[in-house]
Tab-separated table of C-alpha atoms and ligand atoms in Angstrom:
chain	number	residue	atom	x	y	z
A	156	UNK	CA	-22.013	6.841	4.039
A	157	UNK	CA	-21.706	4.735	0.897
A	158	UNK	CA	-18.267	3.619	-0.223
A	159	UNK	CA	-17.217	1.546	-3.227
A	160	UNK	CA	-13.891	-0.320	-3.190
A	161	UNK	CA	-12.329	-1.142	-6.568
A	162	UNK	CA	-9.721	-3.892	-6.222
A	163	UNK	CA	-11.678	-5.344	-3.301
A	164	UNK	CA	-10.079	-8.787	-3.612
A	165	UNK	CA	-6.608	-7.265	-3.187
A	166	UNK	CA	-4.504	-6.821	-0.086
A	167	UNK	CA	-5.438	-3.170	0.557
A	168	UNK	CA	-8.951	-3.566	-0.866
A	169	UNK	CA	-9.879	-6.399	1.517
A	170	UNK	CA	-8.710	-4.372	4.506
A	171	UNK	CA	-10.557	-1.288	3.259
A	172	UNK	CA	-13.818	-3.214	2.896
A	173	UNK	CA	-13.387	-4.543	6.440
A	174	UNK	CA	-12.479	-1.136	7.930
A	175	UNK	CA	-15.411	0.659	6.285
A	176	UNK	CA	-17.889	-2.062	7.237
A	177	UNK	CA	-16.732	-2.069	10.846
A	178	UNK	CA	-17.301	1.720	10.862
A	179	UNK	CA	-20.907	1.055	9.829
A	180	UNK	CA	-20.509	2.304	6.254
A	181	UNK	CA	-22.448	0.799	3.380
A	182	UNK	CA	-19.766	-0.880	1.219
A	183	UNK	CA	-19.768	-2.109	-2.379
A	184	UNK	CA	-16.734	-4.402	-2.935
A	185	UNK	CA	-15.749	-4.648	-6.608
A	186	UNK	CA	-13.342	-7.326	-7.823
A	187	UNK	CA	-11.741	-7.400	-11.273
A	188	UNK	CA	-14.612	-9.578	-12.517
A	189	UNK	CA	-17.010	-6.674	-11.841
A	190	UNK	CA	-15.001	-3.706	-13.123
A	191	UNK	CA	-12.114	-2.777	-15.448
A	192	UNK	CA	-10.612	0.494	-14.216
A	193	UNK	CA	-9.161	1.605	-17.525
A	194	UNK	CA	-12.555	1.281	-19.246
A	195	UNK	CA	-14.890	4.236	-18.603
A	196	UNK	CA	-17.982	2.257	-19.627
A	197	UNK	CA	-17.156	-0.561	-17.236
A	198	UNK	CA	-16.547	1.946	-14.421
A	199	UNK	CA	-19.837	3.743	-15.137
A	200	UNK	CA	-21.775	0.452	-15.147
A	201	UNK	CA	-20.194	-0.916	-11.965
A	202	UNK	CA	-20.684	2.406	-10.162
A	203	UNK	CA	-24.157	3.116	-11.514
A	204	UNK	CA	-25.494	3.827	-8.006
A	205	UNK	CA	-24.313	7.006	-6.249
A	206	UNK	CA	-21.416	6.693	-3.762
A	207	UNK	CA	-19.979	9.220	-1.336
A	208	UNK	CA	-16.490	7.725	-1.659
A	209	UNK	CA	-14.847	5.611	-4.359
A	210	UNK	CA	-11.601	3.871	-3.335
A	211	UNK	CA	-9.288	2.760	-6.140
A	212	UNK	CA	-7.037	0.042	-4.698
A	213	UNK	CA	-6.100	-1.557	-8.020
A	214	UNK	CA	-2.588	-2.042	-9.285
A	215	UNK	CA	-0.692	-3.515	-12.152
A	216	UNK	CA	2.709	-4.626	-10.943
A	217	UNK	CA	4.817	-6.685	-13.316
A	218	UNK	CA	6.042	-9.900	-11.736
A	219	UNK	CA	9.391	-10.182	-13.498
A	220	UNK	CA	9.950	-7.214	-15.737
A	221	UNK	CA	8.316	-3.895	-16.226
A	222	UNK	CA	5.651	-3.457	-18.889
A	223	UNK	CA	4.994	0.242	-19.592
A	224	UNK	CA	1.807	-0.380	-21.569
A	225	UNK	CA	0.093	-2.375	-18.821
A	226	UNK	CA	1.496	-0.247	-15.994
A	227	UNK	CA	0.355	3.021	-17.558
A	228	UNK	CA	-2.991	1.548	-18.583
A	229	UNK	CA	-3.999	0.364	-15.096
A	230	UNK	CA	-1.994	2.609	-12.747
A	231	UNK	CA	-2.275	5.899	-14.656
A	232	UNK	CA	-5.221	5.732	-17.080
A	233	UNK	CA	-7.268	3.655	-14.603
A	234	UNK	CA	-6.637	6.227	-11.861
A	235	UNK	CA	-7.843	9.003	-14.173
A	236	UNK	CA	-10.970	7.136	-15.331
A	237	UNK	CA	-12.024	6.469	-11.724
A	238	UNK	CA	-11.281	10.085	-10.703
A	239	UNK	CA	-13.338	11.411	-13.617
A	240	UNK	CA	-16.271	9.204	-12.678
A	241	UNK	CA	-16.057	10.248	-9.014
A	242	UNK	CA	-15.848	13.947	-9.961
A	243	UNK	CA	-18.838	13.669	-12.287
A	244	UNK	CA	-20.941	12.105	-9.515
A	245	UNK	CA	-19.796	14.253	-6.592
A	246	UNK	CA	-17.903	11.442	-4.855
A	247	UNK	CA	-14.551	11.679	-3.080
A	248	UNK	CA	-11.862	9.772	-5.015
A	249	UNK	CA	-9.418	7.822	-2.862
A	250	UNK	CA	-6.363	6.481	-4.709
A	251	UNK	CA	-3.760	4.186	-3.170
A	252	UNK	CA	-0.162	4.952	-4.125
A	253	UNK	CA	3.372	3.970	-3.277
A	254	UNK	CA	6.852	4.957	-2.046
A	255	UNK	CA	8.127	3.989	-5.532
A	256	UNK	CA	7.102	7.503	-6.685
A	257	UNK	CA	10.409	8.590	-5.073
A	258	UNK	CA	13.956	7.955	-6.300
A	259	UNK	CA	15.217	6.730	-2.923
A	260	UNK	CA	18.214	9.068	-2.812
A	261	UNK	CA	16.959	10.837	0.326
A	262	UNK	CA	18.533	10.474	3.749
A	263	UNK	CA	15.506	11.734	5.692
A	264	UNK	CA	11.859	10.619	5.483
A	265	UNK	CA	10.000	11.950	2.446
A	266	UNK	CA	7.312	14.498	3.301
A	267	UNK	CA	4.050	14.510	1.350
A	268	UNK	CA	5.237	17.790	-0.211
A	269	UNK	CA	8.354	16.159	-1.744
A	270	UNK	CA	8.274	16.163	-5.538
A	271	UNK	CA	7.966	12.630	-6.988
A	272	UNK	CA	11.012	11.499	-8.955
A	273	UNK	CA	10.347	7.860	-9.844
A	274	UNK	CA	13.022	5.671	-11.458
A	275	UNK	CA	10.979	2.625	-12.446
A	276	UNK	CA	8.167	2.115	-14.940
A	277	UNK	CA	5.984	1.074	-11.992
A	278	UNK	CA	6.885	4.252	-10.036
A	279	UNK	CA	6.397	6.457	-13.112
A	280	UNK	CA	2.975	4.925	-13.757
A	281	UNK	CA	1.895	5.437	-10.130
A	282	UNK	CA	3.243	9.026	-10.019
A	283	UNK	CA	1.410	9.722	-13.289
A	284	UNK	CA	-1.759	8.250	-11.763
A	285	UNK	CA	-1.362	10.577	-8.765
A	286	UNK	CA	-0.865	13.608	-11.038
A	287	UNK	CA	-3.884	12.709	-13.169
A	288	UNK	CA	-6.107	12.308	-10.094
A	289	UNK	CA	-4.943	15.665	-8.727
A	290	UNK	CA	-5.565	17.361	-12.073
A	291	UNK	CA	-8.992	15.759	-12.453
A	292	UNK	CA	-10.683	16.523	-9.152
A	293	UNK	CA	-9.910	18.568	-6.035
A	294	UNK	CA	-12.085	16.101	-4.116
A	295	UNK	CA	-9.319	13.489	-3.872
A	296	UNK	CA	-7.363	11.714	-1.190
A	297	UNK	CA	-4.151	9.934	-2.216
A	298	UNK	CA	-2.901	7.570	0.473
A	299	UNK	CA	0.668	6.308	0.034
A	300	UNK	CA	1.677	2.962	1.498
A	301	UNK	CA	4.962	1.045	1.245
A	302	UNK	CA	5.927	-2.609	1.622
A	303	UNK	CA	2.300	-3.538	2.200
A	304	UNK	CA	1.602	-6.742	4.120
A	305	UNK	CA	-1.370	-8.689	5.375
A	306	UNK	CA	-2.538	-12.278	5.632
A	307	UNK	CA	-3.265	-13.544	2.122
A	308	UNK	CA	-0.741	-11.155	0.572
A	309	UNK	CA	-0.876	-9.199	-2.645
A	310	UNK	CA	-2.703	-10.604	-5.686
A	311	UNK	CA	-0.229	-8.958	-8.059
A	312	UNK	CA	2.566	-10.808	-6.246
A	313	UNK	CA	0.880	-14.217	-6.356
A	314	UNK	CA	-0.758	-13.979	-2.909
A	315	UNK	CA	2.478	-13.237	-1.084
A	316	UNK	CA	3.872	-10.498	1.109
A	317	UNK	CA	7.327	-10.149	2.634
A	318	UNK	CA	5.977	-11.230	6.050
A	319	UNK	CA	4.236	-14.294	4.618
A	320	UNK	CA	7.290	-15.290	2.606
A	321	UNK	CA	9.700	-14.922	5.539
A	322	UNK	CA	7.397	-16.987	7.778
A	323	UNK	CA	6.975	-19.739	5.191
A	324	UNK	CA	10.721	-19.974	4.530
A	325	UNK	CA	11.663	-19.891	8.220
A	326	UNK	CA	9.026	-22.516	9.082
A	327	UNK	CA	10.387	-24.729	6.308
A	328	UNK	CA	13.872	-24.360	7.805
A	329	UNK	CA	15.287	-22.756	4.666
A	330	UNK	CA	18.228	-20.316	4.952
A	331	UNK	CA	17.299	-16.710	4.203
A	332	UNK	CA	19.434	-14.045	2.511
A	333	UNK	CA	17.794	-10.644	3.008
A	334	UNK	CA	18.721	-7.146	1.837
A	335	UNK	CA	20.205	-5.033	4.629
A	336	UNK	CA	20.929	-1.801	2.744
A	337	UNK	CA	17.430	-0.811	1.601
A	338	UNK	CA	15.268	1.124	4.061
A	339	UNK	CA	11.512	1.575	4.041
A	340	UNK	CA	8.410	2.060	6.209
A	341	UNK	CA	6.282	-1.120	6.218
A	342	UNK	CA	2.509	-0.787	5.979
A	343	UNK	CA	0.101	-3.260	7.547
A	344	UNK	CA	-2.981	-3.172	5.325
A	345	UNK	CA	-5.552	-3.165	8.207
A	346	UNK	CA	-3.770	-0.178	9.827
A	347	UNK	CA	-3.437	1.703	6.530
A	348	UNK	CA	-7.142	1.124	5.843
A	349	UNK	CA	-8.157	2.202	9.377
A	350	UNK	CA	-6.088	5.379	8.965
A	351	UNK	CA	-7.720	6.018	5.589
A	352	UNK	CA	-11.104	5.778	7.333
A	353	UNK	CA	-9.893	8.326	9.946
A	354	UNK	CA	-8.840	10.642	7.112
A	355	UNK	CA	-12.208	10.287	5.392
A	356	UNK	CA	-14.074	11.001	8.631
A	357	UNK	CA	-11.952	14.165	9.029
A	358	UNK	CA	-12.641	15.223	5.447
A	359	UNK	CA	-8.894	15.224	4.652
A	360	UNK	CA	-7.882	15.845	1.043
A	361	UNK	CA	-4.582	15.727	-0.863
A	362	UNK	CA	-1.696	13.281	-0.305
A	363	UNK	CA	-1.194	11.564	3.067
A	364	UNK	CA	1.321	8.854	4.012
A	365	UNK	CA	-0.356	6.049	5.981
A	366	UNK	CA	2.583	3.700	6.627
A	367	UNK	CA	3.155	2.232	10.085
A	368	UNK	CA	5.360	4.157	12.499
A	369	UNK	CA	9.107	3.555	12.274
A	370	UNK	CA	11.308	2.241	9.513
A	371	UNK	CA	13.762	-0.583	8.919
A	372	UNK	CA	15.793	-2.499	6.387
A	373	UNK	CA	14.355	-5.694	4.921
A	374	UNK	CA	16.899	-7.626	6.971
A	375	UNK	CA	15.826	-5.918	10.220
A	376	UNK	CA	12.223	-6.673	9.352
A	377	UNK	CA	13.023	-10.335	8.682
A	378	UNK	CA	14.783	-10.639	12.047
A	379	UNK	CA	11.749	-9.093	13.800
A	380	UNK	CA	9.300	-11.402	11.980
A	381	UNK	CA	11.274	-14.494	12.934
A	382	UNK	CA	11.654	-13.338	16.553
A	383	UNK	CA	7.984	-12.390	16.951
A	384	UNK	CA	6.947	-15.779	15.527
A	385	UNK	CA	9.211	-17.563	18.026
A	386	UNK	CA	11.170	-19.211	15.199
A	387	UNK	CA	14.848	-19.658	14.617
A	388	UNK	CA	16.208	-19.086	11.144
A	389	UNK	CA	19.486	-18.983	9.308
A	390	UNK	CA	19.366	-15.300	8.291
A	391	UNK	CA	22.168	-13.677	6.295
A	392	UNK	CA	22.266	-9.979	5.370
A	393	UNK	CA	22.883	-9.250	1.728
A	394	UNK	CA	23.218	-6.127	-0.448
A	395	UNK	CA	20.692	-4.663	-2.885
A	396	UNK	CA	23.387	-4.847	-5.580
A	397	UNK	CA	23.633	-8.627	-5.063
A	398	UNK	CA	19.949	-9.278	-5.894
A	399	UNK	CA	19.199	-10.911	-9.241
A	400	UNK	CA	17.894	-8.458	-11.857
A	401	UNK	CA	14.111	-8.264	-12.395
A	402	UNK	CA	11.163	-6.272	-11.118
A	403	UNK	CA	11.144	-2.501	-10.780
A	404	UNK	CA	14.391	-0.868	-9.619
A	405	UNK	CA	13.928	-0.390	-5.875
A	406	UNK	CA	14.402	2.949	-4.102
A	407	UNK	CA	17.338	2.607	-1.673
A	408	UNK	CA	15.712	4.762	1.024
A	409	UNK	CA	11.952	5.297	0.728
A	410	UNK	CA	10.894	6.036	4.295
A	411	UNK	CA	7.643	8.014	4.210
A	412	UNK	CA	7.275	10.771	6.827
A	413	UNK	CA	4.049	11.371	8.749
A	414	UNK	CA	3.918	15.170	8.498
A	415	UNK	CA	0.521	14.899	6.808
A	416	UNK	CA	-1.026	12.925	9.665
A	417	UNK	CA	0.587	15.246	12.250
A	418	UNK	CA	-0.696	18.377	10.513
A	419	UNK	CA	-4.200	16.879	10.623
A	420	UNK	CA	-3.849	16.087	14.342
A	421	UNK	CA	-3.801	12.318	13.761
A	422	UNK	CA	-1.374	9.895	15.428
A	423	UNK	CA	0.758	7.590	13.307
A	424	UNK	CA	-0.463	4.010	12.932
A	425	UNK	CA	1.197	1.739	15.523
A	426	UNK	CA	4.876	0.810	15.033
A	427	UNK	CA	5.415	-1.728	12.225
A	428	UNK	CA	6.746	-4.385	14.636
A	429	UNK	CA	3.504	-4.216	16.683
A	430	UNK	CA	1.656	-4.679	13.415
A	431	UNK	CA	3.715	-7.809	12.657
A	432	UNK	CA	2.679	-9.097	16.091
A	433	UNK	CA	-0.983	-8.453	15.237
A	434	UNK	CA	-0.552	-10.273	11.903
A	435	UNK	CA	0.776	-13.307	13.803
A	436	UNK	CA	-2.044	-13.153	16.382
A	437	UNK	CA	-4.649	-13.031	13.607
A	438	UNK	CA	-2.886	-15.811	11.689
A	439	UNK	CA	-3.101	-18.142	14.672
A	440	UNK	CA	-6.551	-16.843	15.667
A	441	UNK	CA	-5.147	-15.881	19.088
A	442	UNK	CA	-6.740	-13.029	20.992
A	443	UNK	CA	-7.861	-9.633	19.841
A	444	UNK	CA	-5.441	-7.159	18.234
A	445	UNK	CA	-3.858	-4.335	20.217
A	446	UNK	CA	-5.171	-0.802	19.595
A	447	UNK	CA	-4.182	0.249	16.060
A	448	UNK	CA	-2.630	3.629	17.014
A	449	UNK	CA	0.762	4.720	18.242
A	450	UNK	CA	0.579	7.500	20.837
B	185	NAP	N1	1.809	-4.680	-2.326
B	185	NAP	C1	2.731	-3.785	-1.974
B	185	NAP	O1	3.793	-4.125	-1.416
B	185	NAP	C2	2.481	-2.309	-2.206
B	185	NAP	C3	3.470	-1.398	-1.807
B	185	NAP	C4	3.242	-0.038	-2.009
B	185	NAP	C5	2.063	0.391	-2.575
B	185	NAP	N2	1.128	-0.512	-2.957
B	185	NAP	C6	-0.109	0.005	-3.552
B	185	NAP	O2	-1.216	-0.502	-2.811
B	185	NAP	C7	-2.326	-0.681	-3.691
B	185	NAP	C8	-2.901	-2.054	-3.490
B	185	NAP	O3	-1.891	-3.045	-3.650
B	185	NAP	P1	-2.222	-4.552	-3.255
B	185	NAP	O4	-0.972	-5.194	-2.801
B	185	NAP	O5	-3.440	-4.560	-2.407
B	185	NAP	O6	-2.605	-5.139	-4.700
B	185	NAP	P2	-3.284	-6.547	-5.054
B	185	NAP	O7	-3.353	-7.427	-3.860
B	185	NAP	O8	-2.611	-7.054	-6.273
B	185	NAP	O9	-4.779	-6.124	-5.417
B	185	NAP	C9	-5.076	-5.388	-6.585
B	185	NAP	C10	-6.562	-5.496	-6.836
B	185	NAP	O10	-6.889	-4.765	-8.030
B	185	NAP	C11	-7.554	-5.655	-8.956
B	185	NAP	N3	-7.203	-5.226	-10.295
B	185	NAP	C12	-5.997	-5.313	-10.922
B	185	NAP	N4	-6.053	-4.768	-12.140
B	185	NAP	C13	-7.326	-4.322	-12.295
B	185	NAP	C14	-7.999	-3.644	-13.363
B	185	NAP	N5	-7.375	-3.362	-14.516
B	185	NAP	N6	-9.304	-3.306	-13.187
B	185	NAP	C15	-9.948	-3.616	-12.030
B	185	NAP	N7	-9.367	-4.272	-10.999
B	185	NAP	C16	-8.067	-4.602	-11.137
B	185	NAP	C17	-7.040	-7.020	-8.589
B	185	NAP	O11	-7.884	-8.040	-9.074
B	185	NAP	P3	-7.205	-9.325	-9.816
B	185	NAP	O12	-6.103	-9.795	-8.917
B	185	NAP	O13	-8.332	-10.301	-9.931
B	185	NAP	O14	-6.686	-8.827	-11.128
B	185	NAP	C18	-7.068	-6.917	-7.052
B	185	NAP	O15	-8.388	-7.007	-6.572
B	185	NAP	C19	-1.813	-0.355	-5.089
B	185	NAP	O16	-2.148	0.965	-5.395
B	185	NAP	C20	-0.314	-0.477	-4.982
B	185	NAP	O17	0.350	0.361	-5.910
B	185	NAP	C21	1.303	-1.855	-2.771
């Protein structure tokens, strides 16, 4: 099988390249220097050879404030351009999306069938990207992740992730104030990519949530990170309302349910805390990771 990964230098893209290669697939990694997703000519040139699967793991995510022009250009138009190219060449289009497509007013995990109701420019651009992909080709797989983390972090966030930031701050002995009233399902990029490979092998189509099992507040996650790393830290819970303004408005409760995986007969990826442990083991080069599946 031949698979192209657009956004291959990013957090999800790197993990996807690794997961596909370790499954023996022929992989073409494409960084931003090789392709511009919102430009159909650039996409056609970079994907001139035929591919069975094209993974779009790009994102535009404003660092401080939301920019509708850039967000819609990359996250919505880019998603459509890639889907059109894949459809024209008989390839499956995989698009990576986010929990920010939901408003966060729920009190139970969002099923894949829940209607998106984004509140931020970022969420609106990603939900529009999803809708454009769905309208463009039936041969699509939209995988939603949330609070993505891996070693090296997200390019759009300056090479950081929540796990990396908490570790750096705790190791530097700095006090940490962390939000305790926002709940989410963390996603470890290697597990999300491995699950995406499982979905592709099964021939799954449509929207599937590929977050790790379980959910937590940011504060609970910070406590777990510090504990798993064997550190001590001065951790104080704070409220979402007390955060300084900036960045997309965050959904208060954006836990993503795993009905999609269950309906396909797939287990959830391992619990998020086990994934944090694997991150730490890989960071220190200690041992091999535990099996990536929860039973
Ligand atoms: N990070 C999170 O916490 C999070 C949470 C939920 C969902 N997601 C979703 O997960 C996906 C991947 O996120 P990530 O954290 O892996 O992002 P990332 O680390 O910022 O990687 C994005 C990749 O896309 C490339 N790229 C950006 N704009 C491009 C464009 N116009 N044309 C071509 N390539 C472009 C980037 O290259 P350059 O850096 O060189 O521009 C980079 O390789 C996205 O769909 C995002 O919405 C992420």
